[in-house]
Amino acid sequence: MQNFNFKLATGVLAALSGALALTSSVAYAASEANLPVVQQELVAPPAMPAPITRKTPARVVVNLTVEEVEKEIAPGTKYMFWTFGGTVPGKMIRVREGDTVELHLKNLASNKLPHNIDLHAVTGPGGGAAQTLIAPGNEATFTFKALASGLYVYHCATAPVGMHVANGMYGMILVEPKEGLSKVDHEYYVMQGDFYTAGAYRTEGLQNFDMQKAIDEKPTYVLFNGADGALTGKNVLTAKTGEKVRMYFGVGGPNLTSSFHVIGAIFDKVYTEGGTKYQENVQTTMVPAGGSTMVEFVPKVPGNLTIVDHSLTRAFNKGAVGLLAVSGEPQPEIYSQGVKTPLAEVAKVAAPVKAAVVATDDSGLARGKSVYERICSACHLPDGKGVAGVFPPLAGSDFFQQRPYEMAHIVLHGRSGELVVNGQHYNGVMPAQDLNDDDVAAVINYINVEMNNGKPVLTPAQVKDMRQIKSQ
Ligand SMILES: [Cu+2]
């Protein structure tokens, strides 16, 4: 009964939207008939379609297909995403201010639900929602003029709208100003979204949508580009020092506002709210649900820059983390390695012991100590005791002691997900460390000898072999 009504309603709406599409294309036909026709290039995020070099308006034909697809939301956890073009976020549309956009929206016959699209770049009621509302097995065509430059969110606006958006139905359309955008070395497309699954964070298997969690605005996942790990591991973004990076960042929501931040970078320019004016030298910018920003910066020192929502439990406990891996020569005058020394009164007691360790060192322990202090101590703390529930201990760690040799995998490839150390649960992200074979062997040996009463277990040659294996 319910099913019957639903089918009837969408049928009527599809017919209605067909009629509307016809009227609008007729209205445009007279004034826009002579425009050259350009086919929109569609690429998967974080890639962007190529910058526009045209100096005159065109009629840009966009073919977007709604696909309901089951994909990994986290390693081992699946989710039924509803998408524009098979990806979350949906494919980026890139046009020039003054262009006429001819949008074709297909709803695959194999889909289960009606969908449509509301583009914030449209001037007019509903942003195209009524014209494009179609049941599975239909195509809608809607034409609009991109009057104002800026970066705009688009999303599905079919009831229940919050649910369609929560399932991944959002993307962006960039309307370049007439004069174009300045040239940069890298353009990346990243969107944040909040996801509401029946099971807890990283519960394995196919997860259902939880409407009550969505209404309560208590997401299970807060993600960049639709998956826990979409911008980490083998998917990290990359740049070289001195290269200019522009990120097109949006928030699909449906609910959360992002405190968008890149740890270790200062944005040279932030095009606030995706508009035409920019603010300079910004640390964190606020991006509302259904809003966007363009940020530009030039990484100056090598290393991993971590992309987060600075509402930090979202980053550490719900997945909102990405990495921009920067390669290049160290710049000690901008960013030094630093020096750490014990306080005077501690030094008096500890100094002779420390000297002894270095003096008797013949297996890279001094080197391991220096790597540890420089890198690992920031999270696992100088004494290796960690922070309960956040950074697991390396000193006296049962996890480490079980297979000290295997720990090199964690340093080489990073680690995330459920972990139990000395009975305490952890669920964080340790980024892969950019260290050479000598340093990895040395730091593992140092931790095993100095913090776990063990013996040296690794040689640089073994680390070299382990690099090839992507286990753990
Ligand atoms: Cu939809």
PDB file of C-alpha atoms and ligand atoms in Angstrom, residues 82 114-116 156 158 164 169, ligand 1:
ATOM      1  CA  TRP A  82      24.128   6.961  -2.409  1.00  0.00           C
ATOM      2  CA  PRO A 114      14.087   8.655  -6.255  1.00  0.00           C
ATOM      3  CA  HIS A 115      16.813  11.328  -6.159  1.00  0.00           C
ATOM      4  CA  ASN A 116      17.436  14.850  -7.428  1.00  0.00           C
ATOM      5  CA  CYS A 156      20.354  15.629  -3.140  1.00  0.00           C
ATOM      6  CA  THR A 158      14.810  14.315  -1.829  1.00  0.00           C
ATOM      7  CA  HIS A 164      20.105  11.324   1.391  1.00  0.00           C
ATOM      8  CA  MET A 169      24.770  12.667  -1.752  1.00  0.00           C
TER       9      MET A 169
HETATM   10 CU    CU B   1      19.046  11.253  -3.101  1.00  0.00          CU
END
